[in-house]
Amino acid sequence: MKIGIVGLGLIGGSLAHDLSRHHEITGVSRSSATVAEALSQGLIRQGGESLGLLKGCELVFVCTPIGLTLETIRALAAVLSPETVLTDVASVKAAIVPTAAALWPNFVGGHPMAGSEAQGLSAARAGLFRGRPYVLTPTPRTPAAACTTLEDLVGELGARLVRTDPETHDRAVARISHLPVFVGAALLLNLAASGDPTASTLASSGFFDTTRVGGGNPQLGTAMAEWNRAALLAELRSYRDHLGRLEQAIDAGDWQAVEQRLGECRKTRREVFEDGI
Amino acid sequence: MKIGIVGLGLIGGSLAHDLSRHHEITGVSRSSATVAEALSQGLIRQGGESLGLLKGCELVFVCTPIGLTLETIRALAAVLSPETVLTDVASVKAAIVPTAAALWPNFVGGHPMAGSEAQGLSAARAGLFRGRPYVLTPTPRTPAAACTTLEDLVGELGARLVRTDPETHDRAVARISHLPVFVGAALLLNLAASGDPTASTLASSGFFDTTRVGGGNPQLGTAMAEWNRAALLAELRSYRDHLGRLEQAIDAGDWQAVEQRLGECRKTRREVFEDGI
């Protein structure tokens, strides 16, 4: 299949790693150095800075930062032939899908749940999506053939296909992906404000893990908040209630209640990660 | 040296792994099966269920759960000869050190900052303390010779020696070890209360890492709260302020402020873990 990828960063580059083995990939990037690097690694057959290069593609992945997704789709709509399937990889869907589908009926919203702290083509690798959830958010009007084409590729990546609607997706990622960023960030702000050198010296694997996503890419965290603001704010409010109830139990010295709730936490985590991550 | 270890769990067992290479270890456990296992692995030279076995030891590590530390020291005080150095491994110090030092002048408070989610002798291993902080909290009245003896053993473990007072230690561990437990726990309670199956399906490495210590041993988390309550409550209050300010910035749509604070978080985390964990 002739596949186009716009944006050759961590996600776009990793898609190219996996899909270039059986498909002909055309890559578009704002950076000619990135295109040259992707060509030299054999990840793309041809590439450049112009979206016009994607004219003959049967399917195009838009892998730009979230803030550029809709304008990229708008520009592609002027270039592609109508039968081309268009999909994105943005980590929010409700703010993207209706507009994108209006611009391009053959659009299927997508979100591969894989990543790392690292960014850019140098961080891309084969197998990034293997075993990870890959969410598709078709609407009732999305053509079935477009879904099937994309689902086949998700299968080739070895990813776990999850189908849901944009709103359910956004609430879910607010809970398990966007909220943890800010929860971990506040731990780091709390440590920084304390100016406590002993605390910094003693920080070990527990603090390291709990703050990994909170200490990640600031642009990405901000984009999550900006594009999934309502769902994130709802989660921040309910999170605050749960933490407040733990605090009350500690303040009251109700150790039975504390231990019971921590027991529920362990049970929940074991259930969620029963089959690994 | 003749070394005694009371409690052959993760910490006591790991001390035996490392120290048995150059020292004669006597192990005491409430479980005869654990003693038998430690003997069969060659981790201890002799052992049993009675503290009286430790009579001839030059140094004794108390590696029981926190709640049994003081009563174990009280019982040892009736058995040991006065020159024996006594130390503990509890993760809180202000609630232990003054009482322990009154019971046994040759007591040095200790806290090796190493662990894992796993518990018990089967989780113990050689090298657990290598490169990790090992905190000692001598008081102005602690005999210098007792400190030197223990510091030499900390050196043999390959741990990083940190000396501080009990209160500074407790505030620091509240910030970087006890607070993250409850911050991560509230994420799990929030997910469980949502009953959102999509969120559980999509939970991946970010949620896994952020909730690792929050979904850990409930007894251990409760003991941290019980024994370090005042310091933990102070951290929960200031944490809540920092998270609230992030929430306000998101609510106000002040993306510049959000990105700036997330940038501080990344900087703080890089500084804290500059030399790894």
Coordinates of C-alpha atoms in Angstrom, one line a residue:
Chain A
M1 CA 0.0 0.0 0.0
K2 CA 1.1 3.6 -0.6
I3 CA 1.2 5.2 2.8
G4 CA 1.9 8.8 3.7
I5 CA 3.2 10.1 7.0
V6 CA 3.2 13.8 7.9
G7 CA 5.5 14.5 10.8
L8 CA 8.5 12.2 11.3
G9 CA 9.0 12.4 15.0
L10 CA 8.7 9.7 17.7
I11 CA 5.3 8.4 16.5
G12 CA 5.5 9.1 12.8
G13 CA 9.0 7.7 12.6
S14 CA 8.1 4.6 14.6
L15 CA 5.1 4.0 12.2
A16 CA 7.6 4.3 9.3
H17 CA 10.0 1.8 11.1
D18 CA 7.2 -0.9 11.2
L19 CA 5.2 -0.1 8.1
S20 CA 8.1 0.4 5.6
R21 CA 8.8 -3.4 5.7
H22 CA 5.6 -4.1 3.7
H23 CA 4.5 -0.8 2.3
E24 CA 5.8 2.1 0.3
I25 CA 6.1 5.1 2.6
T26 CA 6.2 8.8 1.6
G27 CA 7.3 11.1 4.5
V28 CA 6.7 14.8 4.9
S29 CA 8.4 16.9 7.5
R30 CA 9.0 20.6 8.1
S31 CA 12.6 19.7 8.5
S32 CA 14.6 18.7 5.4
A33 CA 17.3 17.3 7.7
T34 CA 14.7 14.9 9.2
V35 CA 13.6 13.8 5.7
A36 CA 17.2 13.2 4.7
E37 CA 17.7 11.1 7.9
A38 CA 14.5 9.1 7.3
L39 CA 15.6 8.4 3.7
S40 CA 19.1 7.4 4.7
Q41 CA 17.7 4.9 7.3
G42 CA 15.4 3.5 4.6
L43 CA 12.3 4.4 6.6
I44 CA 10.7 6.2 3.7
R45 CA 10.8 5.6 -0.1
Q46 CA 10.6 9.3 -0.9
G47 CA 9.9 12.5 1.1
G48 CA 10.1 16.2 1.4
E49 CA 8.6 19.3 2.9
S50 CA 5.5 19.6 0.7
L51 CA 2.2 17.9 1.4
G52 CA 1.7 17.7 -2.4
L53 CA 4.0 14.6 -2.3
L54 CA 1.2 12.6 -0.7
K55 CA -1.2 13.0 -3.7
G56 CA -1.1 9.3 -4.7
C57 CA -1.3 7.8 -1.2
E58 CA -4.1 5.4 -0.2
L59 CA -3.7 6.2 3.5
V60 CA -2.1 9.2 5.3
F61 CA -1.1 9.4 9.0
V62 CA -1.0 12.9 10.4
C63 CA 1.6 12.7 13.2
T64 CA 2.2 16.4 13.8
P65 CA 2.0 18.0 17.3
I66 CA -1.7 18.2 18.3
G67 CA -1.9 22.0 17.7
L68 CA -1.1 21.4 14.0
T69 CA -3.3 18.4 13.4
L70 CA -6.4 20.3 12.1
E71 CA -4.6 22.7 9.9
T72 CA -2.6 19.9 8.4
I73 CA -5.8 18.0 7.6
R74 CA -7.2 21.2 6.1
A75 CA -4.2 21.5 3.8
L76 CA -4.3 17.8 2.9
A77 CA -7.9 18.1 1.9
A78 CA -6.8 20.4 -1.0
V79 CA -4.3 17.8 -2.2
L80 CA -5.5 14.2 -1.7
S81 CA -8.0 12.3 -3.8
P82 CA -11.3 11.6 -2.1
E83 CA -10.7 7.8 -1.7
T84 CA -7.6 8.4 0.5
V85 CA -8.1 7.4 4.1
L86 CA -6.9 10.0 6.5
T87 CA -6.1 9.4 10.2
D88 CA -4.3 11.2 13.0
V89 CA -2.5 10.2 16.2
A90 CA -3.5 13.0 18.5
S91 CA -3.9 12.1 22.2
V92 CA -7.3 13.9 22.3
K93 CA -10.2 13.1 20.0
A94 CA -13.3 15.2 20.7
A95 CA -11.6 18.5 19.8
I96 CA -10.3 16.9 16.5
V97 CA -12.7 14.3 15.1
P98 CA -15.9 16.3 14.2
T99 CA -13.9 19.1 12.4
A100 CA -11.6 16.6 10.7
A101 CA -14.6 14.4 9.6
A102 CA -16.3 17.5 8.2
L103 CA -13.2 18.4 6.2
W104 CA -12.6 14.8 5.1
P105 CA -15.4 12.2 5.2
N106 CA -12.8 9.4 4.9
F107 CA -11.2 10.4 8.2
V108 CA -10.8 8.0 11.1
G109 CA -9.6 9.4 14.4
G110 CA -6.7 7.4 16.0
H111 CA -4.5 7.4 19.1
P112 CA -1.7 4.9 19.5
M113 CA -1.0 4.8 23.2
A114 CA 2.7 4.5 23.1
G115 CA 5.5 6.9 23.7
S116 CA 8.6 7.7 25.7
E117 CA 10.1 10.8 27.3
A118 CA 12.2 11.1 24.3
Q119 CA 11.1 13.0 21.2
G120 CA 12.0 13.2 17.5
L121 CA 13.1 10.7 14.8
S122 CA 16.1 9.7 16.8
A123 CA 13.8 8.3 19.5
A124 CA 11.6 6.4 16.9
R125 CA 12.0 2.6 16.8
A126 CA 10.5 -0.5 15.4
G127 CA 8.0 -2.3 17.6
L128 CA 7.0 0.8 19.6
F129 CA 3.3 -0.1 19.3
R130 CA 3.5 -3.8 19.9
G131 CA 1.1 -4.9 22.6
R132 CA 0.0 -1.3 23.2
P133 CA -3.5 0.0 22.8
Y134 CA -4.3 1.7 19.5
V135 CA -7.6 3.5 19.8
L136 CA -9.8 4.3 16.8
T137 CA -12.8 6.6 17.2
P138 CA -15.0 6.2 14.1
T139 CA -18.3 8.1 14.1
P140 CA -21.6 6.6 12.9
R141 CA -20.8 8.3 9.5
T142 CA -17.3 7.0 9.1
P143 CA -17.1 4.7 6.0
A144 CA -16.6 1.1 7.1
A145 CA -14.0 0.5 4.4
A146 CA -11.8 3.3 5.9
C147 CA -12.0 1.6 9.3
T148 CA -11.1 -1.8 7.9
T149 CA -8.0 -0.4 6.0
L150 CA -6.7 1.3 9.2
E151 CA -7.6 -1.7 11.4
D152 CA -5.5 -4.0 9.2
L153 CA -2.5 -1.7 9.6
V154 CA -3.0 -1.6 13.4
G155 CA -2.9 -5.3 13.3
E156 CA 0.4 -5.3 11.4
L157 CA 1.8 -3.1 14.1
G158 CA 1.0 -5.7 16.7
A159 CA -1.0 -3.2 18.6
R160 CA -4.2 -3.9 20.6
L161 CA -7.2 -2.4 18.8
V162 CA -9.7 -0.5 20.9
R163 CA -12.7 1.1 19.3
T164 CA -14.6 3.8 21.2
D165 CA -16.2 7.2 20.7
P166 CA -14.2 10.5 21.0
E167 CA -15.8 11.6 24.3
T168 CA -15.3 8.2 26.0
H169 CA -11.7 8.2 24.8
D170 CA -11.0 11.7 26.1
R171 CA -12.5 11.0 29.6
A172 CA -10.4 7.8 29.8
V173 CA -7.1 9.4 28.8
A174 CA -7.8 12.3 31.2
R175 CA -8.0 9.7 34.0
I176 CA -5.0 7.5 33.2
S177 CA -2.7 9.7 31.1
H178 CA -3.3 13.4 31.5
L179 CA -4.2 13.5 35.2
P180 CA -1.0 11.6 36.2
V181 CA 1.1 14.3 34.5
F182 CA -0.2 17.0 36.8
V183 CA -0.3 14.8 39.9
G184 CA 3.4 14.0 39.3
A185 CA 4.2 17.6 38.4
A186 CA 2.8 18.9 41.7
L187 CA 5.2 16.5 43.6
L188 CA 8.1 18.1 41.8
L189 CA 6.8 21.7 42.4
N190 CA 6.4 20.7 46.1
L191 CA 10.0 19.4 46.3
A192 CA 11.4 22.4 44.5
A193 CA 9.5 24.9 46.7
S194 CA 10.8 23.1 49.9
G195 CA 14.4 23.9 49.0
D196 CA 15.2 20.8 51.1
P197 CA 18.6 19.4 50.0
T198 CA 18.2 16.2 52.1
A199 CA 15.0 15.4 50.3
S200 CA 16.8 15.8 46.9
T201 CA 19.6 13.6 48.2
L202 CA 17.3 10.9 49.4
A203 CA 14.9 10.8 46.4
S204 CA 15.1 7.3 45.0
S205 CA 13.1 4.9 42.7
G206 CA 9.7 5.7 44.2
F207 CA 10.0 9.4 43.6
F208 CA 11.6 8.7 40.2
D209 CA 8.7 6.6 39.0
T210 CA 5.9 8.7 40.5
T211 CA 7.3 11.9 38.7
R212 CA 8.3 10.4 35.4
V213 CA 5.5 11.7 33.3
G214 CA 5.1 14.8 35.5
G215 CA 8.7 15.8 34.7
G216 CA 8.3 15.1 31.0
N217 CA 8.0 17.3 27.9
P218 CA 6.3 20.6 29.0
Q219 CA 4.8 21.3 25.6
L220 CA 3.1 17.9 25.5
G221 CA 1.7 18.3 29.0
T222 CA 0.4 21.8 28.2
A223 CA -1.2 20.5 24.9
M224 CA -3.0 17.8 26.8
A225 CA -4.4 20.3 29.2
E226 CA -5.3 22.8 26.4
W227 CA -7.0 20.2 24.2
N228 CA -8.6 18.1 26.9
R229 CA -9.3 20.8 29.4
A230 CA -12.9 20.0 30.5
A231 CA -12.2 16.3 31.0
L232 CA -8.9 17.0 32.8
L233 CA -10.5 19.6 35.1
A234 CA -13.3 17.1 36.0
E235 CA -10.6 14.5 36.9
L236 CA -8.5 17.1 38.9
R237 CA -11.7 17.8 41.0
S238 CA -12.5 14.2 41.7
Y239 CA -8.8 13.4 42.3
R240 CA -8.7 16.2 44.9
D241 CA -11.7 14.6 46.7
H242 CA -10.0 11.2 46.9
L243 CA -6.7 12.6 48.1
G244 CA -8.6 14.8 50.6
R245 CA -10.4 11.8 52.1
L246 CA -7.1 10.0 52.5
E247 CA -5.7 13.1 54.3
Q248 CA -8.7 13.2 56.6
A249 CA -8.3 9.6 57.6
I250 CA -4.6 10.3 58.4
D251 CA -5.5 13.4 60.3
A252 CA -8.0 11.5 62.3
G253 CA -5.5 8.7 62.9
D254 CA -8.0 6.2 61.5
W255 CA -5.4 3.7 60.4
Q256 CA -7.9 1.0 59.7
A257 CA -9.5 3.2 57.0
V258 CA -6.1 4.1 55.6
E259 CA -5.0 0.5 55.3
Q260 CA -8.3 -0.5 53.8
R261 CA -8.1 2.2 51.1
L262 CA -4.5 1.3 50.4
G263 CA -5.6 -2.3 50.1
E264 CA -8.2 -1.2 47.5
C265 CA -5.5 0.6 45.6
R266 CA -3.3 -2.5 45.4
K267 CA -6.2 -4.5 44.2
T268 CA -7.2 -2.0 41.6
R269 CA -3.6 -1.7 40.3
R270 CA -3.3 -5.5 40.1
E271 CA -6.5 -5.8 38.1
V272 CA -5.7 -3.0 35.7
F273 CA -2.2 -4.4 35.0
E274 CA -3.2 -8.1 35.2
D275 CA -1.8 -8.7 31.8
G276 CA 1.2 -6.4 32.1
I277 CA 1.4 -2.9 30.6
Chain B
M1 CA 32.7 -9.2 63.1
K2 CA 29.8 -11.0 64.9
I3 CA 26.7 -9.4 63.5
G4 CA 23.1 -10.1 64.6
I5 CA 20.0 -9.5 62.4
V6 CA 16.5 -9.5 63.8
G7 CA 13.9 -9.9 61.1
L8 CA 14.9 -11.8 58.0
G9 CA 12.7 -10.1 55.4
L10 CA 13.6 -8.0 52.4
I11 CA 15.9 -5.6 54.3
G12 CA 17.3 -8.0 56.9
G13 CA 17.7 -10.8 54.4
S14 CA 19.5 -8.5 51.9
L15 CA 21.9 -7.3 54.7
A16 CA 22.6 -10.9 55.4
H17 CA 23.3 -11.5 51.7
D18 CA 26.0 -8.8 51.6
L19 CA 27.5 -9.0 55.1
S20 CA 27.7 -12.8 55.4
R21 CA 30.7 -12.7 53.0
H22 CA 33.0 -11.2 55.5
H23 CA 31.2 -11.6 58.8
E24 CA 29.6 -14.2 61.0
I25 CA 25.8 -13.5 61.0
T26 CA 23.3 -14.7 63.6
G27 CA 19.7 -14.4 62.4
V28 CA 16.5 -14.2 64.5
S29 CA 13.1 -14.5 63.0
R30 CA 9.6 -15.2 64.4
S31 CA 9.3 -17.8 61.7
S32 CA 11.4 -21.0 62.1
A33 CA 10.8 -21.7 58.4
T34 CA 12.5 -18.4 57.5
V35 CA 15.4 -19.2 59.8
A36 CA 15.7 -22.6 58.1
E37 CA 15.7 -21.0 54.7
A38 CA 18.3 -18.5 55.6
L39 CA 20.5 -21.2 57.1
S40 CA 20.1 -23.4 53.9
Q41 CA 21.1 -20.4 51.7
G42 CA 24.2 -19.8 53.8
L43 CA 23.0 -16.3 54.7
I44 CA 23.4 -16.9 58.4
R45 CA 25.8 -19.0 60.5
Q46 CA 23.2 -19.7 63.2
G47 CA 19.8 -18.6 64.0
G48 CA 16.5 -19.2 65.7
E49 CA 13.4 -17.5 67.2
S50 CA 15.0 -16.3 70.5
L51 CA 16.7 -12.9 70.9
G52 CA 19.0 -14.6 73.4
L53 CA 21.0 -16.0 70.5
L54 CA 22.4 -12.5 69.9
K55 CA 24.2 -12.2 73.2
G56 CA 27.7 -12.3 71.8
C57 CA 27.1 -10.0 68.9
E58 CA 29.2 -6.8 68.4
L59 CA 26.5 -5.2 66.3
V60 CA 22.8 -5.9 65.9
F61 CA 20.4 -4.7 63.1
V62 CA 16.7 -4.5 64.0
C63 CA 14.9 -5.2 60.8
T64 CA 11.4 -5.8 62.0
P65 CA 8.3 -3.9 60.8
I66 CA 8.4 -0.3 62.2
G67 CA 5.6 -1.1 64.7
L68 CA 7.8 -3.8 66.4
T69 CA 11.1 -1.8 66.4
L70 CA 10.9 -0.3 69.9
E71 CA 9.6 -3.4 71.6
T72 CA 12.4 -5.4 70.0
I73 CA 15.0 -2.9 71.2
R74 CA 13.5 -3.1 74.7
A75 CA 13.8 -6.9 74.7
L76 CA 17.3 -6.8 73.3
A77 CA 18.4 -4.4 76.1
A78 CA 17.8 -7.2 78.6
V79 CA 20.0 -9.6 76.6
L80 CA 23.0 -7.7 75.0
S81 CA 26.2 -6.6 76.6
P82 CA 26.6 -2.8 76.8
E83 CA 29.3 -2.5 74.2
T84 CA 27.1 -4.0 71.5
V85 CA 26.1 -1.4 68.9
L86 CA 22.4 -1.5 68.1
T87 CA 20.8 0.0 64.9
D88 CA 17.4 -0.1 63.2
V89 CA 16.2 0.2 59.6
A90 CA 12.9 2.0 60.1
S91 CA 11.8 4.5 57.5
V92 CA 10.9 7.1 60.3
K93 CA 13.4 8.3 62.9
A94 CA 12.0 10.9 65.2
A95 CA 9.5 8.5 66.7
I96 CA 12.2 5.9 67.3
V97 CA 15.6 7.5 68.0
P98 CA 15.0 9.3 71.4
T99 CA 13.3 6.2 73.0
A100 CA 15.8 3.8 71.5
A101 CA 18.8 5.9 72.6
A102 CA 17.3 6.1 76.2
L103 CA 17.0 2.3 76.2
W104 CA 20.4 1.7 74.7
P105 CA 23.1 4.4 74.7
N106 CA 25.0 2.6 71.9
F107 CA 22.1 2.9 69.5
V108 CA 22.5 4.6 66.1
G109 CA 19.3 5.2 64.1
G110 CA 19.5 4.0 60.5
H111 CA 17.5 4.0 57.3
P112 CA 18.7 2.2 54.2
M113 CA 16.7 3.7 51.3
A114 CA 16.3 0.6 49.2
G115 CA 13.4 -1.7 48.7
S116 CA 11.0 -3.1 46.2
E117 CA 7.3 -3.9 46.0
A118 CA 8.1 -7.5 47.0
Q119 CA 8.4 -8.6 50.7
G120 CA 10.1 -11.3 52.6
L121 CA 13.3 -13.3 52.5
S122 CA 12.5 -14.6 49.0
A123 CA 12.7 -11.0 47.7
A124 CA 16.0 -10.3 49.5
R125 CA 19.1 -10.1 47.3
A126 CA 22.8 -9.2 47.3
G127 CA 23.6 -5.7 46.2
L128 CA 20.2 -4.2 47.2
F129 CA 21.9 -1.2 48.9
R130 CA 24.6 -0.6 46.4
G131 CA 24.6 3.1 45.3
R132 CA 21.5 3.8 47.4
P133 CA 21.4 6.3 50.3
Y134 CA 21.9 4.8 53.8
V135 CA 20.9 7.4 56.3
L136 CA 22.3 7.5 59.9
T137 CA 20.8 9.8 62.5
P138 CA 23.2 9.9 65.4
T139 CA 22.3 12.4 68.2
P140 CA 24.9 14.6 70.0
R141 CA 25.1 11.9 72.7
T142 CA 25.7 8.9 70.4
P143 CA 29.2 7.4 71.0
A144 CA 31.5 8.2 68.1
A145 CA 32.8 4.6 68.1
A146 CA 29.3 3.2 67.5
C147 CA 28.9 5.5 64.4
T148 CA 32.3 4.5 63.0
T149 CA 31.5 0.8 63.4
L150 CA 28.2 1.2 61.5
E151 CA 29.6 3.5 58.9
D152 CA 32.2 1.0 58.0
L153 CA 29.5 -1.6 57.3
V154 CA 27.5 0.9 55.3
G155 CA 30.7 1.3 53.2
E156 CA 30.9 -2.4 52.7
L157 CA 27.4 -2.5 51.4
G158 CA 28.4 0.1 48.7
A159 CA 25.7 2.4 49.9
R160 CA 25.9 6.2 50.0
L161 CA 26.2 7.4 53.6
V162 CA 24.0 10.3 54.5
R163 CA 24.2 11.8 58.1
T164 CA 21.4 14.0 59.4
D165 CA 19.1 14.5 62.4
P166 CA 15.9 12.5 62.9
E167 CA 13.6 15.5 62.2
T168 CA 15.3 16.5 59.0
H169 CA 15.2 12.9 57.9
D170 CA 11.5 12.6 58.6
R171 CA 10.6 15.8 56.7
A172 CA 12.7 14.7 53.7
V173 CA 11.2 11.2 53.5
A174 CA 7.7 12.6 53.9
R175 CA 8.4 14.7 50.8
I176 CA 10.0 12.2 48.5
S177 CA 8.9 8.8 49.8
H178 CA 5.7 8.9 51.9
L179 CA 3.8 11.7 50.0
P180 CA 4.2 9.9 46.6
V181 CA 2.5 6.8 48.2
F182 CA -0.7 8.7 48.9
V183 CA -0.5 10.8 45.7
G184 CA -0.4 7.6 43.6
A185 CA -3.0 5.9 45.8
A186 CA -5.5 8.7 45.1
L187 CA -5.0 8.1 41.3
L188 CA -6.0 4.5 41.8
L189 CA -9.0 5.4 44.0
N190 CA -10.1 7.9 41.4
L191 CA -9.9 5.3 38.6
A192 CA -11.7 2.6 40.7
A193 CA -14.5 5.1 41.6
S194 CA -15.0 6.0 38.0
G195 CA -15.9 2.4 37.0
D196 CA -14.6 3.4 33.5
P197 CA -13.6 0.2 31.7
T198 CA -12.0 2.1 28.8
A199 CA -9.7 3.9 31.2
S200 CA -8.6 0.6 32.6
T201 CA -8.0 -0.8 29.1
L202 CA -6.0 2.2 28.1
A203 CA -3.9 2.5 31.2
S204 CA -0.3 2.1 30.2
S205 CA 3.3 2.8 31.3
G206 CA 2.6 6.4 32.5
F207 CA -0.2 5.2 34.9
F208 CA 1.9 2.1 35.8
D209 CA 4.9 4.1 37.0
T210 CA 2.9 6.9 38.6
T211 CA 0.9 4.4 40.8
R212 CA 3.7 1.9 41.6
V213 CA 4.3 3.0 45.2
G214 CA 0.7 4.0 45.7
G215 CA -0.4 0.5 44.8
G216 CA 2.2 -1.2 47.0
N217 CA 2.0 -2.9 50.4
P218 CA -0.9 -1.4 52.4
Q219 CA 0.6 -2.2 55.8
L220 CA 3.8 -0.4 54.9
G221 CA 2.0 2.7 53.6
T222 CA -0.2 2.8 56.7
A223 CA 2.9 2.5 59.0
M224 CA 4.5 5.4 57.2
A225 CA 1.4 7.6 57.8
E226 CA 1.1 6.4 61.4
W227 CA 4.7 6.9 62.4
N228 CA 5.4 10.1 60.3
R229 CA 2.0 11.7 60.6
A230 CA 2.8 15.3 61.3
A231 CA 5.4 15.6 58.5
L232 CA 3.2 13.7 56.0
L233 CA 0.2 15.9 56.8
A234 CA 2.3 19.1 56.3
E235 CA 3.4 17.7 52.9
L236 CA -0.1 16.8 51.9
R237 CA -1.2 20.3 52.7
S238 CA 1.5 22.0 50.6
Y239 CA 1.1 19.4 47.8
R240 CA -2.6 20.3 47.6
D241 CA -1.6 24.0 47.2
H242 CA 0.7 23.2 44.3
L243 CA -1.8 21.0 42.6
G244 CA -4.5 23.6 43.1
R245 CA -2.4 26.3 41.5
L246 CA -1.8 24.1 38.4
E247 CA -5.6 23.5 38.3
Q248 CA -6.3 27.2 38.5
A249 CA -3.9 27.9 35.6
I250 CA -5.7 25.2 33.5
D251 CA -9.1 26.5 34.5
A252 CA -8.0 30.0 33.5
G253 CA -6.6 28.7 30.2
D254 CA -3.3 30.3 31.1
W255 CA -1.2 27.9 28.9
Q256 CA 1.9 30.0 29.3
A257 CA 1.8 29.5 33.1
V258 CA 1.1 25.8 32.7
E259 CA 4.0 25.3 30.3
Q260 CA 6.4 27.4 32.5
R261 CA 5.5 25.3 35.6
L262 CA 5.9 22.0 33.7
G263 CA 9.3 23.3 32.5
E264 CA 10.3 23.9 36.2
C265 CA 9.2 20.3 36.9
R266 CA 11.4 18.9 34.2
K267 CA 14.3 21.0 35.4
T268 CA 13.8 19.9 39.0
R269 CA 13.6 16.2 38.1
R270 CA 16.7 16.4 36.0
E271 CA 18.6 18.1 38.8
V272 CA 17.5 15.6 41.4
F273 CA 18.3 12.6 39.3
E274 CA 21.4 14.0 37.6
D275 CA 23.5 11.1 38.8
G276 CA 20.7 8.5 38.3
I277 CA 18.6 6.9 41.0

